[in-house]
C-alpha positions as a Markdown table, in Angstrom:
| # | Residue | x | y | z |
|---|---|---|---|---|
| 1 | Met | -9.2 | -21.7 | 16.1 |
| 2 | Arg | -7.3 | -24.5 | 17.8 |
| 3 | Ser | -4.8 | -23.9 | 20.6 |
| 4 | Leu | -1.3 | -22.6 | 20.0 |
| 5 | Val | -0.2 | -25.3 | 22.3 |
| 6 | Ser | -1.2 | -28.7 | 23.6 |
| 7 | Arg | -4.8 | -29.0 | 24.5 |
| 8 | Arg | -3.5 | -29.5 | 28.0 |
| 9 | Ala | -2.2 | -26.0 | 28.1 |
| 10 | Val | -5.5 | -24.5 | 27.0 |
| 11 | Ala | -5.6 | -22.4 | 30.1 |
| 12 | Leu | -2.5 | -20.6 | 28.7 |
| 13 | Val | -3.3 | -20.6 | 24.9 |
| 14 | Thr | -6.0 | -22.0 | 22.7 |
| 15 | Thr | -7.2 | -20.1 | 19.8 |
| 16 | Val | -8.3 | -16.7 | 18.6 |
| 17 | Cys | -10.7 | -17.7 | 15.8 |
| 18 | Ala | -9.0 | -20.3 | 13.8 |
| 19 | Gly | -7.7 | -23.1 | 16.0 |
| 20 | Leu | -4.1 | -23.0 | 16.8 |
| 21 | Ala | -2.2 | -26.0 | 17.8 |
| 22 | Leu | 1.5 | -25.3 | 18.3 |
| 23 | Thr | 2.2 | -28.5 | 20.1 |
| 24 | Gly | 0.2 | -31.8 | 20.1 |
| 25 | Ser | 0.1 | -34.6 | 22.6 |
| 26 | Ala | 1.5 | -37.7 | 21.1 |
| 27 | Leu | -1.2 | -40.4 | 20.2 |
| 28 | Thr | -0.8 | -43.6 | 22.2 |
| 29 | Pro | -0.1 | -46.3 | 19.5 |
| 30 | Ile | -3.2 | -48.2 | 18.7 |
| 31 | Arg | -2.9 | -51.8 | 17.4 |
| 32 | Ala | -3.8 | -51.7 | 13.7 |
| 33 | Thr | -6.0 | -54.4 | 12.0 |
| 34 | Ala | -4.6 | -56.1 | 8.9 |
| 35 | Ala | -5.0 | -53.7 | 6.1 |
| 36 | Pro | -7.3 | -54.8 | 3.2 |
| 37 | Ala | -5.5 | -55.7 | -0.2 |
| 38 | Asp | -6.3 | -52.5 | -1.8 |
| 39 | Ala | -5.2 | -50.4 | 1.1 |
| 40 | Cys | -3.0 | -47.3 | 0.5 |
| 41 | Pro | 0.7 | -48.3 | 0.2 |
| 42 | Ala | 3.2 | -47.2 | 2.8 |
| 43 | Ala | 5.4 | -45.3 | 0.3 |
| 44 | Glu | 6.1 | -41.7 | -0.5 |
| 45 | Ser | 7.9 | -41.2 | -3.7 |
| 46 | Val | 7.4 | -37.8 | -5.4 |
| 47 | Thr | 6.7 | -37.8 | -9.0 |
| 48 | Pro | 7.1 | -34.9 | -11.6 |
| 49 | Ala | 4.6 | -32.0 | -11.4 |
| 50 | Thr | 1.5 | -32.0 | -13.3 |
| 51 | Gly | -1.9 | -30.5 | -12.6 |
| 52 | Arg | -3.4 | -29.1 | -9.5 |
| 53 | Gly | -5.1 | -31.7 | -7.2 |
| 54 | Thr | -3.1 | -34.6 | -8.7 |
| 55 | Leu | -1.2 | -36.8 | -6.3 |
| 56 | Ala | 2.5 | -35.7 | -6.0 |
| 57 | Ala | 3.5 | -39.1 | -4.2 |
| 58 | Glu | 2.3 | -42.5 | -3.2 |
| 59 | Pro | -0.4 | -42.2 | -0.4 |
| 60 | Val | 0.9 | -43.3 | 3.0 |
| 61 | Arg | -1.2 | -45.4 | 5.2 |
| 62 | Leu | -1.2 | -44.1 | 8.8 |
| 63 | Arg | -3.4 | -46.6 | 10.5 |
| 64 | Thr | -6.2 | -49.0 | 10.0 |
| 65 | Leu | -8.7 | -49.4 | 12.8 |
| 66 | Ser | -11.6 | -51.5 | 13.8 |
| 67 | Ala | -14.9 | -49.9 | 15.0 |
| 68 | Asp | -13.8 | -50.7 | 18.7 |
| 69 | Glu | -10.3 | -49.2 | 18.1 |
| 70 | Val | -12.0 | -46.2 | 16.7 |
| 71 | Arg | -14.1 | -45.9 | 19.8 |
| 72 | Thr | -10.8 | -46.1 | 21.9 |
| 73 | Ala | -9.1 | -43.5 | 19.8 |
| 74 | Leu | -12.0 | -41.1 | 20.0 |
| 75 | Ala | -12.5 | -41.7 | 23.8 |
| 76 | Lys | -8.7 | -40.7 | 24.2 |
| 77 | Ala | -9.2 | -37.6 | 22.3 |
| 78 | Arg | -12.3 | -36.8 | 24.4 |
| 79 | Phe | -14.6 | -36.9 | 21.2 |
| 80 | Thr | -17.9 | -38.8 | 21.4 |
| 81 | Ser | -17.7 | -42.6 | 20.3 |
| 82 | Ala | -21.6 | -42.9 | 20.1 |
| 83 | Leu | -21.5 | -42.1 | 16.4 |
| 84 | Val | -19.0 | -44.9 | 15.4 |
| 85 | Arg | -20.6 | -47.5 | 13.0 |
| 86 | Tyr | -17.5 | -48.6 | 11.0 |
| 87 | Gly | -13.7 | -49.1 | 11.3 |
| 88 | Val | -11.6 | -46.7 | 9.3 |
| 89 | Glu | -8.5 | -46.2 | 7.2 |
| 90 | Leu | -6.4 | -43.1 | 7.5 |
| 91 | Cys | -4.1 | -42.2 | 4.8 |
| 92 | Arg | -1.8 | -39.2 | 4.2 |
| 93 | Leu | -2.0 | -37.6 | 0.7 |
| 94 | Leu | 0.7 | -35.4 | -0.8 |
| 95 | Tyr | -0.9 | -33.5 | -3.7 |
| 96 | Arg | -0.2 | -30.6 | -6.1 |
| 97 | Thr | -1.6 | -27.1 | -5.4 |
| 98 | Val | -0.7 | -23.5 | -5.6 |
| 99 | Asp | 0.8 | -21.1 | -3.0 |
| 100 | Ala | -0.5 | -18.0 | -1.8 |
| 101 | Lys | 0.9 | -16.3 | -4.8 |
| 102 | Gly | -0.4 | -18.8 | -7.3 |
| 103 | Arg | 2.9 | -20.6 | -7.9 |
| 104 | Pro | 3.0 | -24.5 | -8.0 |
| 105 | Thr | 3.7 | -26.2 | -4.7 |
| 106 | Val | 2.6 | -29.4 | -2.9 |
| 107 | Ala | 0.6 | -29.7 | 0.3 |
| 108 | Ser | -0.5 | -32.6 | 2.5 |
| 109 | Gly | -3.7 | -33.8 | 4.0 |
| 110 | Leu | -5.7 | -36.5 | 5.7 |
| 111 | Ile | -8.4 | -38.8 | 4.2 |
| 112 | Val | -10.3 | -41.2 | 6.3 |
| 113 | Leu | -12.4 | -43.8 | 4.6 |
| 114 | Pro | -15.0 | -46.0 | 6.3 |
| 115 | Arg | -14.4 | -49.7 | 6.1 |
| 116 | Asn | -17.9 | -50.4 | 5.0 |
| 117 | Gly | -17.5 | -51.3 | 1.3 |
| 118 | Asp | -19.3 | -48.3 | 0.0 |
| 119 | Arg | -18.0 | -47.4 | -3.5 |
| 120 | Arg | -19.9 | -44.3 | -3.8 |
| 121 | Pro | -19.2 | -42.4 | -0.5 |
| 122 | Arg | -20.7 | -39.1 | 0.6 |
| 123 | Ile | -17.7 | -36.9 | 1.1 |
| 124 | Val | -17.1 | -34.4 | 4.0 |
| 125 | Ser | -14.5 | -31.7 | 3.9 |
| 126 | Phe | -13.4 | -30.8 | 7.3 |
| 127 | Thr | -10.9 | -27.8 | 7.7 |
| 128 | His | -9.1 | -27.7 | 11.0 |
| 129 | Gly | -8.3 | -25.0 | 13.4 |
| 130 | Thr | -5.1 | -22.9 | 13.8 |
| 131 | Gln | -1.8 | -24.6 | 14.0 |
| 132 | Ser | 1.7 | -23.3 | 13.6 |
| 133 | Tyr | 3.8 | -26.3 | 14.3 |
| 134 | Lys | 4.1 | -28.5 | 11.2 |
| 135 | Glu | 4.0 | -31.8 | 13.2 |
| 136 | Asp | 0.6 | -31.1 | 14.7 |
| 137 | Ala | -1.1 | -31.3 | 11.3 |
| 138 | Pro | -3.9 | -33.9 | 11.0 |
| 139 | Ser | -2.0 | -35.9 | 8.3 |
| 140 | Ile | 1.0 | -36.4 | 10.7 |
| 141 | Gly | -1.1 | -38.0 | 13.3 |
| 142 | Arg | 0.7 | -36.8 | 16.4 |
| 143 | Asp | -2.1 | -34.8 | 17.8 |
| 144 | Asp | -5.2 | -36.7 | 18.5 |
| 145 | Phe | -7.4 | -33.7 | 18.6 |
| 146 | Ser | -6.4 | -32.7 | 15.2 |
| 147 | Phe | -7.6 | -35.6 | 13.4 |
| 148 | Ala | -10.5 | -36.8 | 15.7 |
| 149 | Pro | -13.2 | -34.8 | 13.7 |
| 150 | Ala | -12.2 | -36.6 | 10.4 |
| 151 | Met | -12.1 | -39.9 | 12.2 |
| 152 | Thr | -15.5 | -39.2 | 13.6 |
| 153 | Phe | -17.0 | -38.5 | 10.1 |
| 154 | Gly | -15.1 | -41.5 | 8.7 |
| 155 | Ala | -16.5 | -43.8 | 11.3 |
| 156 | Ala | -20.0 | -42.6 | 10.7 |
| 157 | Gly | -19.8 | -43.7 | 7.1 |
| 158 | Phe | -18.5 | -40.6 | 5.3 |
| 159 | Ala | -15.3 | -40.1 | 3.3 |
| 160 | Ala | -13.6 | -37.4 | 5.4 |
| 161 | Val | -11.1 | -35.2 | 3.8 |
| 162 | Thr | -8.9 | -32.8 | 5.8 |
| 163 | Pro | -6.2 | -30.6 | 4.3 |
| 164 | Asp | -3.3 | -29.7 | 6.4 |
| 165 | Tyr | -3.2 | -26.3 | 4.6 |
| 166 | Leu | 0.0 | -24.8 | 2.9 |
| 167 | Gly | 3.3 | -25.1 | 4.9 |
| 168 | Leu | 1.9 | -27.6 | 7.5 |
| 169 | Gly | 2.3 | -31.4 | 7.7 |
| 170 | Lys | 4.6 | -32.3 | 4.7 |
| 171 | Gly | 4.0 | -29.1 | 2.8 |
| 172 | Pro | 7.1 | -27.0 | 2.2 |
| 173 | Gly | 7.5 | -23.4 | 3.5 |
| 174 | Thr | 5.7 | -21.5 | 6.2 |
| 175 | His | 2.0 | -21.4 | 6.8 |
| 176 | Pro | 0.0 | -18.3 | 5.6 |
| 177 | Trp | -2.2 | -18.1 | 8.5 |
| 178 | Met | -5.8 | -16.9 | 8.1 |
| 179 | Asp | -5.2 | -16.4 | 4.4 |
| 180 | Val | -8.7 | -17.6 | 3.1 |
| 181 | Pro | -7.8 | -17.6 | -0.7 |
| 182 | Ser | -4.9 | -20.1 | -0.2 |
| 183 | Glu | -7.0 | -22.1 | 2.4 |
| 184 | Thr | -9.6 | -22.4 | -0.3 |
| 185 | Thr | -7.3 | -23.6 | -3.0 |
| 186 | Ala | -5.6 | -26.0 | -0.8 |
| 187 | Ser | -9.0 | -27.5 | 0.3 |
| 188 | Leu | -10.3 | -27.7 | -3.3 |
| 189 | Asp | -7.2 | -29.3 | -4.5 |
| 190 | Met | -7.3 | -31.8 | -1.5 |
| 191 | Leu | -10.7 | -32.7 | -2.6 |
| 192 | Arg | -9.4 | -33.4 | -6.1 |
| 193 | Ala | -6.5 | -35.5 | -4.7 |
| 194 | Ala | -9.0 | -37.5 | -2.6 |
| 195 | Arg | -11.1 | -38.2 | -5.7 |
| 196 | Ala | -7.9 | -39.4 | -7.6 |
| 197 | Tyr | -7.0 | -41.6 | -4.6 |
| 198 | Met | -10.4 | -43.0 | -4.3 |
| 199 | Ala | -10.4 | -43.8 | -8.1 |
| 200 | Arg | -7.5 | -46.0 | -7.6 |
| 201 | Arg | -9.5 | -48.0 | -5.0 |
| 202 | Gly | -12.5 | -48.3 | -7.4 |
| 203 | Met | -14.5 | -45.7 | -5.5 |
| 204 | Val | -16.3 | -42.5 | -6.9 |
| 205 | Pro | -17.3 | -39.9 | -4.4 |
| 206 | Gln | -20.8 | -38.4 | -4.6 |
| 207 | Arg | -20.6 | -35.0 | -6.2 |
| 208 | Arg | -22.1 | -33.0 | -3.5 |
| 209 | Val | -19.6 | -32.1 | -0.8 |
| 210 | Leu | -20.6 | -31.6 | 2.8 |
| 211 | Val | -18.5 | -28.7 | 4.1 |
| 212 | Thr | -17.5 | -27.9 | 7.6 |
| 213 | Gly | -14.5 | -26.6 | 9.6 |
| 214 | Phe | -13.5 | -25.2 | 13.1 |
| 215 | Ser | -12.2 | -22.0 | 14.1 |
| 216 | Gln | -9.7 | -21.0 | 11.3 |
| 217 | Gly | -11.2 | -23.7 | 9.5 |
| 218 | Ala | -14.7 | -22.2 | 9.7 |
| 219 | Ser | -13.5 | -19.3 | 7.4 |
| 220 | Ala | -11.8 | -21.8 | 5.2 |
| 221 | Ala | -15.1 | -23.8 | 5.1 |
| 222 | Leu | -17.0 | -20.9 | 3.8 |
| 223 | Gly | -14.3 | -20.0 | 1.4 |
| 224 | Leu | -14.5 | -23.5 | -0.1 |
| 225 | Ala | -18.3 | -23.6 | 0.0 |
| 226 | Arg | -18.5 | -20.3 | -2.1 |
| 227 | Ala | -15.9 | -21.6 | -4.6 |
| 228 | Leu | -17.8 | -25.0 | -5.0 |
| 229 | Gln | -21.1 | -23.1 | -5.5 |
| 230 | Asn | -19.4 | -20.9 | -8.0 |
| 231 | Gly | -18.3 | -23.9 | -10.1 |
| 232 | Ala | -14.6 | -24.0 | -9.3 |
| 233 | Asp | -14.5 | -27.6 | -9.9 |
| 234 | Arg | -16.0 | -29.7 | -12.7 |
| 235 | Trp | -17.0 | -32.6 | -10.5 |
| 236 | Tyr | -17.8 | -31.3 | -7.1 |
| 237 | Arg | -20.8 | -29.3 | -6.0 |
| 238 | Leu | -21.8 | -27.8 | -2.7 |
| 239 | Gly | -24.1 | -30.0 | -0.7 |
| 240 | Ala | -24.2 | -28.2 | 2.7 |
| 241 | Val | -22.0 | -26.0 | 4.7 |
| 242 | Ala | -21.7 | -25.9 | 8.6 |
| 243 | Pro | -18.8 | -23.8 | 10.1 |
| 244 | Ile | -18.0 | -23.9 | 13.8 |
| 245 | Ser | -16.8 | -20.9 | 15.9 |
| 246 | Gly | -15.1 | -18.9 | 13.2 |
| 247 | Gly | -13.2 | -15.6 | 13.3 |
| 248 | Tyr | -15.3 | -14.1 | 10.6 |
| 249 | Ala | -14.7 | -10.4 | 11.6 |
| 250 | Phe | -11.1 | -9.7 | 12.7 |
| 251 | Arg | -11.4 | -6.0 | 12.2 |
| 252 | Asp | -14.7 | -5.4 | 14.0 |
| 253 | Ala | -14.8 | -8.3 | 16.4 |
| 254 | Glu | -11.6 | -10.1 | 17.0 |
| 255 | Ile | -9.1 | -7.5 | 17.0 |
| 256 | Pro | -11.0 | -5.3 | 19.3 |
| 257 | Ala | -11.4 | -8.2 | 21.7 |
| 258 | Leu | -7.7 | -8.8 | 21.6 |
| 259 | Leu | -6.9 | -5.3 | 22.4 |
| 260 | Ala | -9.6 | -5.0 | 25.2 |
| 261 | Gly | -8.0 | -7.8 | 27.2 |
| 262 | Gln | -11.3 | -9.1 | 28.7 |
| 263 | Glu | -12.8 | -11.9 | 26.7 |
| 264 | Ile | -9.6 | -13.3 | 25.4 |
| 265 | Pro | -6.9 | -14.3 | 27.9 |
| 266 | Ser | -3.8 | -12.2 | 27.6 |
| 267 | Lys | -1.3 | -14.9 | 26.6 |
| 268 | Leu | -3.7 | -15.9 | 23.8 |
| 269 | Ala | -3.9 | -12.3 | 22.6 |
| 270 | Val | -0.1 | -12.1 | 22.5 |
| 271 | Ala | 0.3 | -15.5 | 20.6 |
| 272 | Tyr | -2.4 | -14.8 | 18.1 |
| 273 | Thr | -1.4 | -11.1 | 17.4 |
| 274 | Ala | 2.2 | -12.3 | 16.9 |
| 275 | Tyr | 1.0 | -15.0 | 14.4 |
| 276 | Leu | -1.1 | -12.6 | 12.6 |
| 277 | Leu | 1.4 | -9.9 | 12.0 |
| 278 | Val | 4.2 | -12.3 | 11.1 |
| 279 | Ser | 2.2 | -14.4 | 8.7 |
| 280 | Trp | 0.5 | -11.4 | 7.0 |
| 281 | Asn | 3.9 | -9.6 | 6.7 |
| 282 | Arg | 5.1 | -12.5 | 4.7 |
| 283 | Leu | 2.0 | -12.2 | 2.4 |
| 284 | His | 1.5 | -8.4 | 2.4 |
| 285 | His | 4.6 | -6.7 | 3.5 |
| 286 | Leu | 3.1 | -4.8 | 6.5 |
| 287 | Tyr | 6.6 | -3.7 | 7.8 |
| 288 | Asp | 10.2 | -3.7 | 6.8 |
| 289 | Ser | 11.8 | -5.0 | 10.0 |
| 290 | Pro | 10.2 | -6.9 | 13.0 |
| 291 | Asp | 11.5 | -4.3 | 15.4 |
| 292 | Glu | 9.2 | -1.8 | 13.9 |
| 293 | Val | 6.2 | -3.6 | 15.4 |
| 294 | Phe | 7.7 | -6.0 | 18.1 |
| 295 | Gln | 9.6 | -4.9 | 21.2 |
| 296 | Ala | 12.9 | -6.4 | 22.0 |
| 297 | Pro | 13.8 | -9.2 | 22.6 |
| 298 | Tyr | 10.8 | -10.5 | 20.6 |
| 299 | Ala | 11.6 | -8.9 | 17.3 |
| 300 | Asp | 14.7 | -11.2 | 16.9 |
| 301 | Lys | 12.5 | -14.4 | 17.7 |
| 302 | Val | 9.1 | -14.0 | 16.1 |
| 303 | Glu | 10.1 | -15.3 | 12.5 |
| 304 | Arg | 11.6 | -18.4 | 14.0 |
| 305 | Leu | 8.8 | -19.0 | 16.5 |
| 306 | Phe | 6.2 | -18.9 | 13.8 |
| 307 | Gly | 8.2 | -20.7 | 11.1 |
| 308 | Gly | 6.6 | -24.1 | 11.5 |
| 309 | Thr | 9.4 | -25.8 | 13.4 |
| 310 | Thr | 9.0 | -24.5 | 16.9 |
| 311 | Pro | 6.7 | -26.5 | 19.3 |
| 312 | Gly | 4.0 | -24.6 | 21.0 |
| 313 | Gln | 5.1 | -24.7 | 24.5 |
| 314 | Glu | 8.6 | -23.5 | 23.4 |
| 315 | Met | 6.9 | -20.6 | 21.4 |
| 316 | Leu | 4.8 | -19.5 | 24.4 |
| 317 | Ala | 7.7 | -19.5 | 26.7 |
| 318 | Ala | 9.5 | -17.2 | 24.3 |
| 319 | Leu | 6.7 | -14.7 | 24.2 |
| 320 | Pro | 5.5 | -12.1 | 26.9 |
| 321 | Asp | 2.4 | -12.2 | 28.8 |
| 322 | Arg | 1.2 | -8.9 | 27.8 |
| 323 | Leu | 0.2 | -7.4 | 24.2 |
| 324 | Tyr | 1.0 | -3.8 | 25.1 |
| 325 | Gly | 1.4 | -1.4 | 28.0 |
| 326 | Asp | 3.3 | 1.3 | 29.8 |
| 327 | Pro | 7.1 | 1.2 | 30.1 |
| 328 | Gln | 8.3 | -1.5 | 32.4 |
| 329 | Gln | 10.2 | -1.2 | 35.7 |
| 330 | Pro | 13.9 | -2.4 | 35.4 |
| 331 | Gly | 13.9 | -6.2 | 35.2 |
| 332 | Asp | 10.2 | -6.5 | 34.2 |
| 333 | Gln | 9.2 | -8.3 | 31.0 |
| 334 | Pro | 8.3 | -5.9 | 28.2 |
| 335 | Pro | 5.1 | -6.2 | 26.3 |
| 336 | Leu | 4.9 | -7.7 | 22.7 |
| 337 | Leu | 4.1 | -4.5 | 20.6 |
| 338 | Thr | 5.8 | -1.2 | 19.9 |
| 339 | Ala | 3.7 | 1.9 | 19.7 |
| 340 | Arg | 3.6 | 1.4 | 16.0 |
| 341 | Gly | 2.5 | -2.2 | 16.2 |
| 342 | Leu | -0.3 | -1.3 | 18.6 |
| 343 | Ala | -1.4 | 1.7 | 16.3 |
| 344 | Met | -1.6 | -0.8 | 13.2 |
| 345 | Leu | -4.1 | -2.9 | 15.2 |
| 346 | Glu | -6.0 | 0.0 | 16.5 |
| 347 | His | -6.3 | 1.9 | 13.2 |
| 348 | Pro | -5.6 | -0.6 | 10.3 |
| 349 | Thr | -4.6 | 1.1 | 7.0 |
| 350 | Gly | -3.1 | 0.3 | 3.7 |
| 351 | Ala | -2.0 | -3.4 | 3.0 |
| 352 | Phe | -3.1 | -4.4 | 6.4 |
| 353 | Ala | -6.7 | -3.0 | 5.9 |
| 354 | Ala | -7.0 | -4.5 | 2.6 |
| 355 | Ala | -5.9 | -8.0 | 3.9 |
| 356 | Leu | -8.5 | -7.7 | 6.6 |
| 357 | Arg | -11.3 | -7.0 | 4.0 |
| 358 | Val | -10.4 | -10.3 | 2.4 |
| 359 | Ala | -10.2 | -12.3 | 5.7 |
| 360 | Asp | -13.6 | -10.7 | 6.7 |
| 361 | Gly | -15.4 | -11.3 | 3.5 |
| 362 | Thr | -16.3 | -15.0 | 4.0 |
| 363 | Cys | -19.8 | -14.2 | 5.0 |
| 364 | Thr | -20.5 | -11.2 | 2.7 |
| 365 | Gly | -21.7 | -10.8 | -0.8 |
| 366 | Trp | -22.9 | -14.3 | -1.6 |
| 367 | Val | -26.2 | -16.4 | -1.0 |
| 368 | Pro | -25.6 | -20.1 | -0.3 |
| 369 | His | -27.9 | -22.3 | -2.5 |
| 370 | Ala | -27.3 | -25.3 | -0.2 |
| 371 | Pro | -28.4 | -25.7 | 3.4 |
| 372 | Ile | -26.3 | -23.8 | 5.8 |
| 373 | Arg | -25.9 | -23.6 | 9.6 |
| 374 | Leu | -23.6 | -21.5 | 11.7 |
| 375 | Tyr | -22.4 | -23.1 | 15.1 |
| 376 | Tyr | -20.9 | -21.1 | 18.0 |
| 377 | Ala | -20.9 | -21.2 | 21.8 |
| 378 | Ala | -21.7 | -18.1 | 23.9 |
| 379 | Gly | -18.7 | -17.2 | 26.1 |
| 380 | Asp | -16.3 | -18.5 | 23.7 |
| 381 | Glu | -12.8 | -17.3 | 25.0 |
| 382 | Gln | -11.1 | -17.3 | 21.6 |
| 383 | Ala | -13.5 | -16.8 | 18.8 |
| 384 | Val | -15.7 | -14.2 | 20.5 |
| 385 | Thr | -19.4 | -14.4 | 19.8 |
| 386 | Ala | -19.3 | -10.9 | 18.0 |
| 387 | Asn | -17.7 | -12.9 | 15.1 |
| 388 | Thr | -20.8 | -15.0 | 14.5 |
| 389 | Asp | -23.0 | -12.0 | 15.0 |
| 390 | His | -21.2 | -10.1 | 12.2 |
| 391 | Cys | -21.5 | -13.2 | 9.9 |
| 392 | Arg | -25.2 | -13.5 | 10.7 |
| 393 | Ala | -25.7 | -9.9 | 9.9 |
| 394 | Ala | -23.7 | -10.2 | 6.6 |
| 395 | Phe | -25.7 | -13.2 | 5.4 |
| 396 | Arg | -29.0 | -11.4 | 6.5 |
| 397 | Ala | -27.9 | -8.4 | 4.3 |
| 398 | Ser | -27.7 | -10.8 | 1.3 |
| 399 | Gly | -31.1 | -12.2 | 2.0 |
| 400 | Val | -30.2 | -15.3 | 4.0 |
| 401 | Asn | -32.0 | -15.5 | 7.3 |
| 402 | Leu | -29.8 | -17.5 | 9.7 |
| 403 | Thr | -30.4 | -18.4 | 13.3 |
| 404 | Pro | -26.9 | -19.5 | 14.5 |
| 405 | Ile | -26.9 | -22.5 | 16.7 |
| 406 | Asp | -25.4 | -22.2 | 20.2 |
| 407 | Leu | -23.6 | -25.4 | 21.2 |
| 408 | Gly | -23.9 | -24.5 | 24.9 |
| 409 | Pro | -21.3 | -24.4 | 27.7 |
| 410 | His | -19.3 | -27.6 | 26.9 |
| 411 | Asp | -15.7 | -26.9 | 27.7 |
| 412 | Tyr | -12.8 | -29.1 | 26.6 |
| 413 | Glu | -10.2 | -29.2 | 29.3 |
| 414 | Gly | -10.9 | -25.6 | 30.3 |
| 415 | Ser | -11.6 | -24.1 | 26.9 |
| 416 | Arg | -15.2 | -23.2 | 25.7 |
| 417 | His | -13.7 | -22.8 | 22.2 |
| 418 | Leu | -12.2 | -26.2 | 22.0 |
| 419 | Gly | -15.4 | -27.5 | 23.3 |
| 420 | Thr | -17.3 | -26.5 | 20.3 |
| 421 | Ala | -15.0 | -28.6 | 18.2 |
| 422 | Val | -16.2 | -31.6 | 20.0 |
| 423 | Ser | -19.9 | -30.8 | 20.4 |
| 424 | Gly | -20.0 | -29.2 | 16.9 |
| 425 | Thr | -18.6 | -32.3 | 15.3 |
| 426 | Ala | -21.1 | -34.6 | 16.8 |
| 427 | Ala | -24.0 | -32.1 | 15.8 |
| 428 | Ile | -23.0 | -31.9 | 12.4 |
| 429 | Val | -22.4 | -35.5 | 11.9 |
| 430 | Asp | -26.1 | -36.0 | 12.8 |
| 431 | Trp | -27.2 | -33.1 | 10.6 |
| 432 | Phe | -25.2 | -34.2 | 7.6 |
| 433 | Thr | -26.5 | -37.9 | 8.1 |
| 434 | His | -30.1 | -36.7 | 7.9 |
| 435 | Leu | -29.4 | -34.5 | 4.9 |
| 436 | Ser | -27.9 | -37.5 | 3.1 |
| 437 | Ala | -30.6 | -39.9 | 4.0 |
């Protein structure tokens, strides 16, 4: 997961297993080179709804960069620039998809094309880590960390496609966090929209999609990979899959770590627990009123804090430092959870248990027929290592013998978890390049 706040506040909040980014640092404007004649137009007029994956508006050009300007942008984001071969063009797509209930809606996403004249590009789907603030989405371009992976893939010669997910970026409504089914449909329909956009440019993407994602996006990547393998699209097929630092086992790994208060910092545990309960209550009706699971004064705030319009630092300031605990002394800050809220996490039942089975099913019950790698880092302070252990065991039970790849102790501004997004992206660019050779 990404951080709930700016990457400069990772000591306070980064991610639980998906990649939260509740606030982003503004990208220093970079001088754009002149766009080619066939560049995406800078307009966004919505057209009547038709089928899933069709463009709902004219694509919006965000920027066009030379190779040197890409190196500058990646250096600012603290991603490696050693893999840059080409300049890139970044565009936002608004496309038709379905919401978590299967109803028609629209979503946005980022496409990064290399400026190399390739009319049959290899396509990479990158699904990003957790975010709750709409403006931090990759296609908005305000948070350099959120679009740096797609820019890295694009500059290496791939057509990189990054969905914002439902409810983030220009998408309406709230984001259904850690809902793998809607992450999968949003990702699949973004690939279709990218194909439609590339057709306008006289380009035809190669059919085999190279799938990757970080934190929350790791689960989304596995959901997309399974869908592609199962023939969910008439054009695209699965080429390879390489998730990074996922929260694959909430019930058996992540939630116990949240409650234990040792591997995951307390403030992170509070933020991610609140996000999980609020988001899943919208989807699965876990409780009738927030005060059943959240203490005062947080019960009156949580819906707004995770409604998509609250920047991360503001959200963090409004939440407590403790997840649960004994009654406070007068004047002390109460913890987040009521006794019922704590019991729900300790002993999931009913709709909550059923939702956990879905979220925790990305590694179970299927055998990838394409190359697969799992990336992680020992000592990850958000997506604890037990998540990858459970995923490895699930694949082995299906007959897939995986040895996860430890990316090592490469922290990013104090976060081992965020560091895996940087080192993992570089490793996967290299692997995908060799697979495609």
